[in-house]
Coordinates of C-alpha atoms and ligand atoms in Angstrom, one line a residue:
X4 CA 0.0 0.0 0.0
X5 CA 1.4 3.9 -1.4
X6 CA 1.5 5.9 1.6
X7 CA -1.1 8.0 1.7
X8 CA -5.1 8.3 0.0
X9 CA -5.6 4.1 -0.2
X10 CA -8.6 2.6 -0.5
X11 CA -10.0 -1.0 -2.7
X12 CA -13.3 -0.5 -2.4
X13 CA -15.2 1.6 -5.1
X14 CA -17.0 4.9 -4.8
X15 CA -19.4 6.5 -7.1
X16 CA -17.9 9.8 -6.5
X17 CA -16.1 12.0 -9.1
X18 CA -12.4 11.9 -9.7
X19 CA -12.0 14.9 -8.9
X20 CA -14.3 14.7 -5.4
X21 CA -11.3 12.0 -4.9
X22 CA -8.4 13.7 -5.4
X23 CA -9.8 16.9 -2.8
X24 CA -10.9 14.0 -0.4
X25 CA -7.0 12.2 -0.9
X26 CA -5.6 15.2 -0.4
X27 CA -7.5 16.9 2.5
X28 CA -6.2 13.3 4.0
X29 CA -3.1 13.7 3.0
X30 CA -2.8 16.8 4.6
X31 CA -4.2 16.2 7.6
X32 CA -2.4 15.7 10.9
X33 CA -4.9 13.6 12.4
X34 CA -4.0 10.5 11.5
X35 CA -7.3 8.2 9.6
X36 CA -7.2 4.4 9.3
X37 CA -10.1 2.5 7.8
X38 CA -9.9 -1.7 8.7
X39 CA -11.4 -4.5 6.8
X40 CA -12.6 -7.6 8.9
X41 CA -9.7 -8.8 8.0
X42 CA -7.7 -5.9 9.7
X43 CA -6.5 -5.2 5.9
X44 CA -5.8 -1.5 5.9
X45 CA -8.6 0.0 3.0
X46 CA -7.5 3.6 3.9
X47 CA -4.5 4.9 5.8
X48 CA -3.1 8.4 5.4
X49 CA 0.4 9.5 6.0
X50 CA -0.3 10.4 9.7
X51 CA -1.7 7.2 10.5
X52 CA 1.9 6.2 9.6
X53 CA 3.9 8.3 11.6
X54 CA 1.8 8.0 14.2
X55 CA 2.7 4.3 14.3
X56 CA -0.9 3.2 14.1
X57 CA -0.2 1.6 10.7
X58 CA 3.0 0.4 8.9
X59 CA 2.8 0.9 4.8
X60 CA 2.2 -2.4 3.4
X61 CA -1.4 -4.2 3.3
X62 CA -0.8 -7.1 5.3
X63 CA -2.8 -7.7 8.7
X64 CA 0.5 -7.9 10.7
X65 CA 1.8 -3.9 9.4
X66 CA -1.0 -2.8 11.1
X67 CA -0.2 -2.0 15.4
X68 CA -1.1 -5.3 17.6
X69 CA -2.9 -2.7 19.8
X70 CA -4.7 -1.4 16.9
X71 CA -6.1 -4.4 16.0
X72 CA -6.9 -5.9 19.4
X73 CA -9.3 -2.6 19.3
X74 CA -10.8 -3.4 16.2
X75 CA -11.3 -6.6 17.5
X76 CA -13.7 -5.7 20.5
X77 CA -15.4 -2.9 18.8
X78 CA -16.3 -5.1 15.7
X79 CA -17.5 -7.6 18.5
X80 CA -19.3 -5.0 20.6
X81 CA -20.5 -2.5 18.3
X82 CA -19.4 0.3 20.3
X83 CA -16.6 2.9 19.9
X84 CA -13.7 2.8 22.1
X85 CA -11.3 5.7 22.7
X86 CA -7.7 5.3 24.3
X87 CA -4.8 7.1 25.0
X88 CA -1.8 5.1 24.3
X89 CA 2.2 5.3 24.2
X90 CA 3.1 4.2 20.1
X91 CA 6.4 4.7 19.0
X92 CA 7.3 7.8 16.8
X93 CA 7.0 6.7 12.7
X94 CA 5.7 3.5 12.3
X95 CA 3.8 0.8 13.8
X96 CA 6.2 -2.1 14.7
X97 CA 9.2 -1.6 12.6
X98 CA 11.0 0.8 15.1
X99 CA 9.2 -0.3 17.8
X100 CA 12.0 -0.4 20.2
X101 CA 14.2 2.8 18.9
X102 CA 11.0 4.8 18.2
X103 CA 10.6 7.7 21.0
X104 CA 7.2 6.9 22.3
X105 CA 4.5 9.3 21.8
X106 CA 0.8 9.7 23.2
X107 CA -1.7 9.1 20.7
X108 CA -5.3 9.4 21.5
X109 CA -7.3 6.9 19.8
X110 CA -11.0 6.3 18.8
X111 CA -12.2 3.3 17.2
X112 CA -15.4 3.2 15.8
X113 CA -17.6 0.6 14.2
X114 CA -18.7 1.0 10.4
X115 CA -21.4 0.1 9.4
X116 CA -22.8 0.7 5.5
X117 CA -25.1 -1.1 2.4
X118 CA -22.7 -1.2 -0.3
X119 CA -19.5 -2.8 1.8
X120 CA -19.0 -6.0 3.7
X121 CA -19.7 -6.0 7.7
X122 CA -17.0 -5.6 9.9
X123 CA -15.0 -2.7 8.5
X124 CA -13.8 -0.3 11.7
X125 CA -12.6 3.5 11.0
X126 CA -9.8 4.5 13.3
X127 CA -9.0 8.4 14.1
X128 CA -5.4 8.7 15.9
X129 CA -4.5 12.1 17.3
X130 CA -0.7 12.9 18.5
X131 CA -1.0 14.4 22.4
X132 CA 2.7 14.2 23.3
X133 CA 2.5 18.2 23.8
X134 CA -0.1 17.7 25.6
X135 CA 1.2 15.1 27.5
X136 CA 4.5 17.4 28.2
X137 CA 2.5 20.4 29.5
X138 CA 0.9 18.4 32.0
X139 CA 3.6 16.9 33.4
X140 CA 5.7 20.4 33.7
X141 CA 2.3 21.3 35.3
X142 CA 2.5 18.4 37.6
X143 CA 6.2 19.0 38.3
X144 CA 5.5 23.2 39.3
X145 CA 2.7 22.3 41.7
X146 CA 5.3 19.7 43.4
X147 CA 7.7 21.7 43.2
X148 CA 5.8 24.4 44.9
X149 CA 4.6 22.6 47.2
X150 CA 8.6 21.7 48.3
X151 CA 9.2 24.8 48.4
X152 CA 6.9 26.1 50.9
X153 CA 7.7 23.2 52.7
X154 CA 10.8 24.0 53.7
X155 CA 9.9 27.8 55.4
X156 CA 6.8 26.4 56.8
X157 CA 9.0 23.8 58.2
X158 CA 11.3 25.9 59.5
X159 CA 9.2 28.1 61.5
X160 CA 7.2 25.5 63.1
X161 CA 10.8 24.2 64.3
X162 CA 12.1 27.7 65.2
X163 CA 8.8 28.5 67.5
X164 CA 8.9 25.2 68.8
X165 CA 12.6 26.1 70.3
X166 CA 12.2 29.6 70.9
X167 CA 8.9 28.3 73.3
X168 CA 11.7 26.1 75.0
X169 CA 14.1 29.2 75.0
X170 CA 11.9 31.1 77.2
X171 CA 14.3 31.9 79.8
X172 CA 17.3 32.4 77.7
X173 CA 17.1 36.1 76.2
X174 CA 19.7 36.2 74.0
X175 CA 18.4 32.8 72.2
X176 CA 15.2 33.9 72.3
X177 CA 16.0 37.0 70.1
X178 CA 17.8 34.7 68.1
X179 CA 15.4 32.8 67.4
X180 CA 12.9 35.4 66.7
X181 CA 15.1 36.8 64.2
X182 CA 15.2 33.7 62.3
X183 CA 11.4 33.6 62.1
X184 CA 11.4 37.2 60.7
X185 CA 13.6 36.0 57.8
X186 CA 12.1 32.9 57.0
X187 CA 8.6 34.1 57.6
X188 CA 9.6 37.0 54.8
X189 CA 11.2 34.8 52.6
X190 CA 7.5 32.7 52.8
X191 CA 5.6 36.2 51.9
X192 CA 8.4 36.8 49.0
X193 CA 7.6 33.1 47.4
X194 CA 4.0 33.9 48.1
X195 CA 4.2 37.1 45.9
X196 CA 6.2 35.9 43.3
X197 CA 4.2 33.0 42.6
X198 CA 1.2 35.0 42.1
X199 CA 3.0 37.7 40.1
X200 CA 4.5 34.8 38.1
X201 CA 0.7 33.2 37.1
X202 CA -0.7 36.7 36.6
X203 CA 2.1 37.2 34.0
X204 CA 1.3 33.9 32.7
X205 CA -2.3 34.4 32.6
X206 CA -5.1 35.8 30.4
X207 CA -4.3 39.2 30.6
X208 CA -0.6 39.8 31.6
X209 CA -0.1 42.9 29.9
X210 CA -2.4 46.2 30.6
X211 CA -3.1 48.1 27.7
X212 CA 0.7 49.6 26.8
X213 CA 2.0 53.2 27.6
X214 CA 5.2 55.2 27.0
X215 CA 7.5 54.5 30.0
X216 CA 10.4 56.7 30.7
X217 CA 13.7 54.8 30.9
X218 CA 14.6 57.2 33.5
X219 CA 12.0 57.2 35.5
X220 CA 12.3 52.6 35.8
X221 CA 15.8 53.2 36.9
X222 CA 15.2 55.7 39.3
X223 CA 12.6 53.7 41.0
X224 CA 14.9 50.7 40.9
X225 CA 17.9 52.6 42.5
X226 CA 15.3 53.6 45.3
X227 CA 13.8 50.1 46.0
X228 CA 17.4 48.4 46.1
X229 CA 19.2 51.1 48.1
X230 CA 19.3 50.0 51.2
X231 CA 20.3 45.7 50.2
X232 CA 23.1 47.8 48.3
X233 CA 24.2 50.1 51.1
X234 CA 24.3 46.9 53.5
X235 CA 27.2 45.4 51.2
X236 CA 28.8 48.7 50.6
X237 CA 27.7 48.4 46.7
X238 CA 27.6 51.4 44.6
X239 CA 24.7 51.2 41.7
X240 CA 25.0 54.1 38.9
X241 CA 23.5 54.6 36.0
X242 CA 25.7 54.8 32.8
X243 CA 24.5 55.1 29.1
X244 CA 21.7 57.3 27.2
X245 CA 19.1 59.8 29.2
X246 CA 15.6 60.6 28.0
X247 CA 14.5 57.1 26.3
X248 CA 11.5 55.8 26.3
X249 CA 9.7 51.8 25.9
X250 CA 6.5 51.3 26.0
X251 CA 4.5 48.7 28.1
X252 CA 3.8 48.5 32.2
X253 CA 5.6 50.7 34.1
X254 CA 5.2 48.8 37.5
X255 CA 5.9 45.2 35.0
X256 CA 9.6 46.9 33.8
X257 CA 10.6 48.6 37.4
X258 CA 9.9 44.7 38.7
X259 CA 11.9 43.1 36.1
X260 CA 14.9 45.6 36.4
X261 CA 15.1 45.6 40.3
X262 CA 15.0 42.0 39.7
X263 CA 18.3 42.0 38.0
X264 CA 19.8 44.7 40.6
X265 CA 18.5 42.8 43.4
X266 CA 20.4 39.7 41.8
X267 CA 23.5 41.5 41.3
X268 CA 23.5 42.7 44.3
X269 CA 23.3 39.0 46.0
X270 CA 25.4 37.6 43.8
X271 CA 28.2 40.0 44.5
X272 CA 30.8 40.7 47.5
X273 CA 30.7 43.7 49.3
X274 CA 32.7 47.1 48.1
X275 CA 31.9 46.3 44.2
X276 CA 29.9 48.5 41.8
X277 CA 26.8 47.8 40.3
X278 CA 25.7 49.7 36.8
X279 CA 22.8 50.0 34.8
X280 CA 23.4 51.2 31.2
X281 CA 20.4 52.1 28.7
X282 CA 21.1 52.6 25.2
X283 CA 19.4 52.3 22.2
X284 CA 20.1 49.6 19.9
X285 CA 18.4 50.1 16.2
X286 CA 14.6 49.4 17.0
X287 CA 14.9 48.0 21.0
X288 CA 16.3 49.5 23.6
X289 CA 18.9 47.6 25.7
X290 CA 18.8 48.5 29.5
X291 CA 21.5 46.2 31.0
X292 CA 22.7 45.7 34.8
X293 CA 26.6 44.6 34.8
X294 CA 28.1 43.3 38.4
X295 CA 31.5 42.6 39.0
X296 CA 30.1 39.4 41.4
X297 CA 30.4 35.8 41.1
X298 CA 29.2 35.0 37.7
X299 CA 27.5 31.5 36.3
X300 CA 28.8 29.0 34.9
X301 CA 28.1 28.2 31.1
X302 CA 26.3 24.9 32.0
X303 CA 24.0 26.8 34.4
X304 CA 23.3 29.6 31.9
X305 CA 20.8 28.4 29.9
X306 CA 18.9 27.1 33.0
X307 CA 18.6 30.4 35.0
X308 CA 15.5 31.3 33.8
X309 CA 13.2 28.4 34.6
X310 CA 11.6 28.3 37.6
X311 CA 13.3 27.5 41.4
X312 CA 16.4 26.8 39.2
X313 CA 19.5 27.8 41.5
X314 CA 23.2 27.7 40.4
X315 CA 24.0 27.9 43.6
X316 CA 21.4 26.5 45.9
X317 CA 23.0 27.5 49.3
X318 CA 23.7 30.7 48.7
X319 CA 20.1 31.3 47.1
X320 CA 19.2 30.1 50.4
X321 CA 21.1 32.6 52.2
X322 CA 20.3 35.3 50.3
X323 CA 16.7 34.5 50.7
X324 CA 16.2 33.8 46.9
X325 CA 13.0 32.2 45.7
X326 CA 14.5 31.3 42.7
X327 CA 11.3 32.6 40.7
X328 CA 13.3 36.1 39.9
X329 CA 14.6 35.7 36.3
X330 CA 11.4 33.4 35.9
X331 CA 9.6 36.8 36.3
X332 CA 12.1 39.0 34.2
X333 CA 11.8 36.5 31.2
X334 CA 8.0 36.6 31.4
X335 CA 8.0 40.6 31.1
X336 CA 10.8 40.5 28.5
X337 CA 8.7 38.4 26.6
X338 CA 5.5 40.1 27.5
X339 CA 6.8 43.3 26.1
X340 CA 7.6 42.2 23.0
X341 CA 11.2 41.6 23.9
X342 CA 13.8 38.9 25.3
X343 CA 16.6 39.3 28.0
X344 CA 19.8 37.9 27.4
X345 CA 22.7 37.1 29.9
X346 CA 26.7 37.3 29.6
X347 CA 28.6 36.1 32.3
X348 CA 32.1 35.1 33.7
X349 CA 32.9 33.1 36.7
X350 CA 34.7 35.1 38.8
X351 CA 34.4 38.1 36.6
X352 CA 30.5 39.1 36.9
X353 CA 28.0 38.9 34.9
X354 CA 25.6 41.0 32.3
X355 CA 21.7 40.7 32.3
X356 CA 20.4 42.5 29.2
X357 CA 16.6 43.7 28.9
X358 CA 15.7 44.3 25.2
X359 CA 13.0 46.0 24.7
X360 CA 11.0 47.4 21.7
X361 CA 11.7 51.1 21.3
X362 CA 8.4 51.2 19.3
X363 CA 4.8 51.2 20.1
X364 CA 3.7 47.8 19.6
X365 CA 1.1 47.9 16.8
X366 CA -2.3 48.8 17.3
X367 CA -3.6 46.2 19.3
X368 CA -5.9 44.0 17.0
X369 CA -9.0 42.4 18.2
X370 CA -7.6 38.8 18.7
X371 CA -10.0 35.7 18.3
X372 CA -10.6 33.8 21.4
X373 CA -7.9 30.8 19.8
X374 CA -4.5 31.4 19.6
X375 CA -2.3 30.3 16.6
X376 CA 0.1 27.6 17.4
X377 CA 1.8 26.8 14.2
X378 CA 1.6 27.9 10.7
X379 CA 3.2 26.5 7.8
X380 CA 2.4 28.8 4.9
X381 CA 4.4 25.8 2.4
X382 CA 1.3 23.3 4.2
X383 CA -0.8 25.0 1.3
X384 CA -1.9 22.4 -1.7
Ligands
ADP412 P1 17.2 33.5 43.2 O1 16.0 33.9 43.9 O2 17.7 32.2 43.6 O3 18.2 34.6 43.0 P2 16.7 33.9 40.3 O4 15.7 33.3 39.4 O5 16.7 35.4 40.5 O6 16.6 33.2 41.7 O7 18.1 33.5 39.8 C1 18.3 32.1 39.5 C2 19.8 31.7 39.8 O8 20.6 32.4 38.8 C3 20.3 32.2 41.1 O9 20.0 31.2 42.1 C4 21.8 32.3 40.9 O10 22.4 31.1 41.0 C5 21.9 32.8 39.4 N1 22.1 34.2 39.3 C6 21.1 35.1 39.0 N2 21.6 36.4 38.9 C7 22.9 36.3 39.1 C8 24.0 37.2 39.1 N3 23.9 38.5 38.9 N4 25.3 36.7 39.4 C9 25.5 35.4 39.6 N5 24.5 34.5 39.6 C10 23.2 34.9 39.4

């Protein structure tokens, strides 16, 4: 059997009625497999293929074991069935073992019609391996979550516990109590950062944009991060171009940018400088905080931006990281049209670079309710 539009039995339908209906199959990613009662393959697109349902050939045994064992029982019962199984990637038992398994949802359903013998089954295979994914990096953020307000919940329960027993003991006692302050805060931080984090990555993350002085977002930051940066000694300045302007949330692009200070900061010893530089570069403009601290190593650089990822999980700890910060920064680059890149040295310090569209975005356009997820203008036939 030719890959693709198959079938034996005859139609009274126009050519060219066949050739739209072969290739609307042909083109579709859903894969379609039609079954004798012999399990003889009448109709199998190209997605049926590479979704493993079916191998090419028209012999019972190319088409999956699982596959047929379905026909089976609905030929038998007379009801549809529909499964989610794991079939590996391109064909249906000839790479079984070094295909990467993939979800398929599947529905079997009974045909039944005049001018064809009994028993045929139609079979629709859909791929849900992203689906699959987003659920399980769903599944992994709850747990994760829920480790890490473990730990300061933990913690204080411990600490009161002992500071009850350390009743008579001043100086412990004020110990102690200082230690709830600073992990009951670092609870209220995770707290509200994990709800900043799902209202950026919810249904309406950015208000309605406005022209946002460049100025006035580093002032704001230099304010907010004043006194972690006298504590170390740290001088912040401001270096590059005066006067520029971005356009998006105000509140959204002080956040992201005290996020990087507040980072460089941390991530630096005392008596260093910090700087933020803006400049415009063709159609974005850069805003970039440099440290002189403790840089990140390449391997860790692409992962800093996921969420509760740590280079260095002790010292996130001490500093009373969450390690939802860049999580945040990336979701407002990205937000506002832009991206945020990183350049770092261990040892040396390291470069966090906002880039931001210097432009209005485009009038915003009324956007149907769906969103597009891929589109392949070469798809066309
Ligand atoms: P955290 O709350 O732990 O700081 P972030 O998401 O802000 O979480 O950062 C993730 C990790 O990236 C940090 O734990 C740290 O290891 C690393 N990192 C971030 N900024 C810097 C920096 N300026 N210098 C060195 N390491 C950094």
């Amino acid at each position: 059997m030719a890959v693709g539009w198959h079938r034996r039995s005859s139609m009274s339908t126009s050519p060219q009625a066949e050739r739209v209906a072969a290739d609307a199959l042909n083109a579709l990613r859903v894969g379609v497999l039609v079954l004798d009662a012999a399990d003889v393959p009448v109709l199998a697109n190209p997605a049926a293929v590479e979704l493993g349902l079916v191998r090419e050939g028209v012999s019972p045994q190319q088409v999956h074991a699982v596959i047929r064992t379905l026909a089976g029982q609905v030929r038998r019962s007379g009801v549809r069935r529909e499964v989610e199984l794991d079939l590996p990637r391109g064909a249906g038992g000839r790479v079984h073992l070094a295909g990467e398994p993939q979800g398929v949802r599947v529905r079997v359903i009974p045909l039944g019609g005049e001018d064809y013998p009994p028993g045929h089954v139609a079979i629709e295979a859909s791929d849900v391996t992203e689906a699959h994914r987003v659920a399980r990096v769903r599944r992994d953020f709850v747990a994760n979550v829920s480790h890490e307000l473990k730990t300061p919940v933990g913690a204080l329960a411990l600490l009161a516990e002992t500071l009850l027993e350390a009743a008579d003991d001043p100086d412990a006692s004020r110990r102690f109590a200082e230690r709830i302050h600073h992990e009951s805060q670092r609870l209220a931080r995770l707290v509200k950062e994990l709800l900043e984090l799902s209202r950026l990555q919810g249904a309406d993350p950015l208000p309605t944009p406005v022209p946002v002085a460049v100025d006035r977002i580093v002032n704001e930051v230099v304010d907010r991060t004043r006194t972690a940066a006298a504590a170390k000694n740290i001088d912040i300045h401001f270096a590059g171009t005066r006067g520029l302007t971005v356009f998006g949330s105000e509140n959204q692009l002080v956040t992201a940018v005290a996020n990087l200070v507040e980072n460089a900061i941390a991530y630096s010893s005392e008596e260093t400088k910090v700087t933020i530089d803006a400049r415009r570069v063709g159609d974005m403009v850069d805003i970039a905080v440099v440290d002189q601290g403790i840089g990140i190593a390449v391997k860790d650089l692409d992962r800093i931006f996921e969420r509760f990822y740590r280079a260095d999980q002790a010292r996130s700890r001490d500093t009373g990281g969450t390690g939802l910060g860049l999580a945040i920064v990336k979701h407002i680059a990205v937000n506002h049209g832009g991206r945020v890149d990183v350049d770092s040295t261990v040892g040396a310090g390291s470069t966090f670079t906002l880039r931001l569209p210097a432009r209005p975005p485009d009038a915003a356009l009324p956007l149907p309710p769906g969103v597009e997820i891929d589109s392949e203008g070469s798809d066309v036939l």
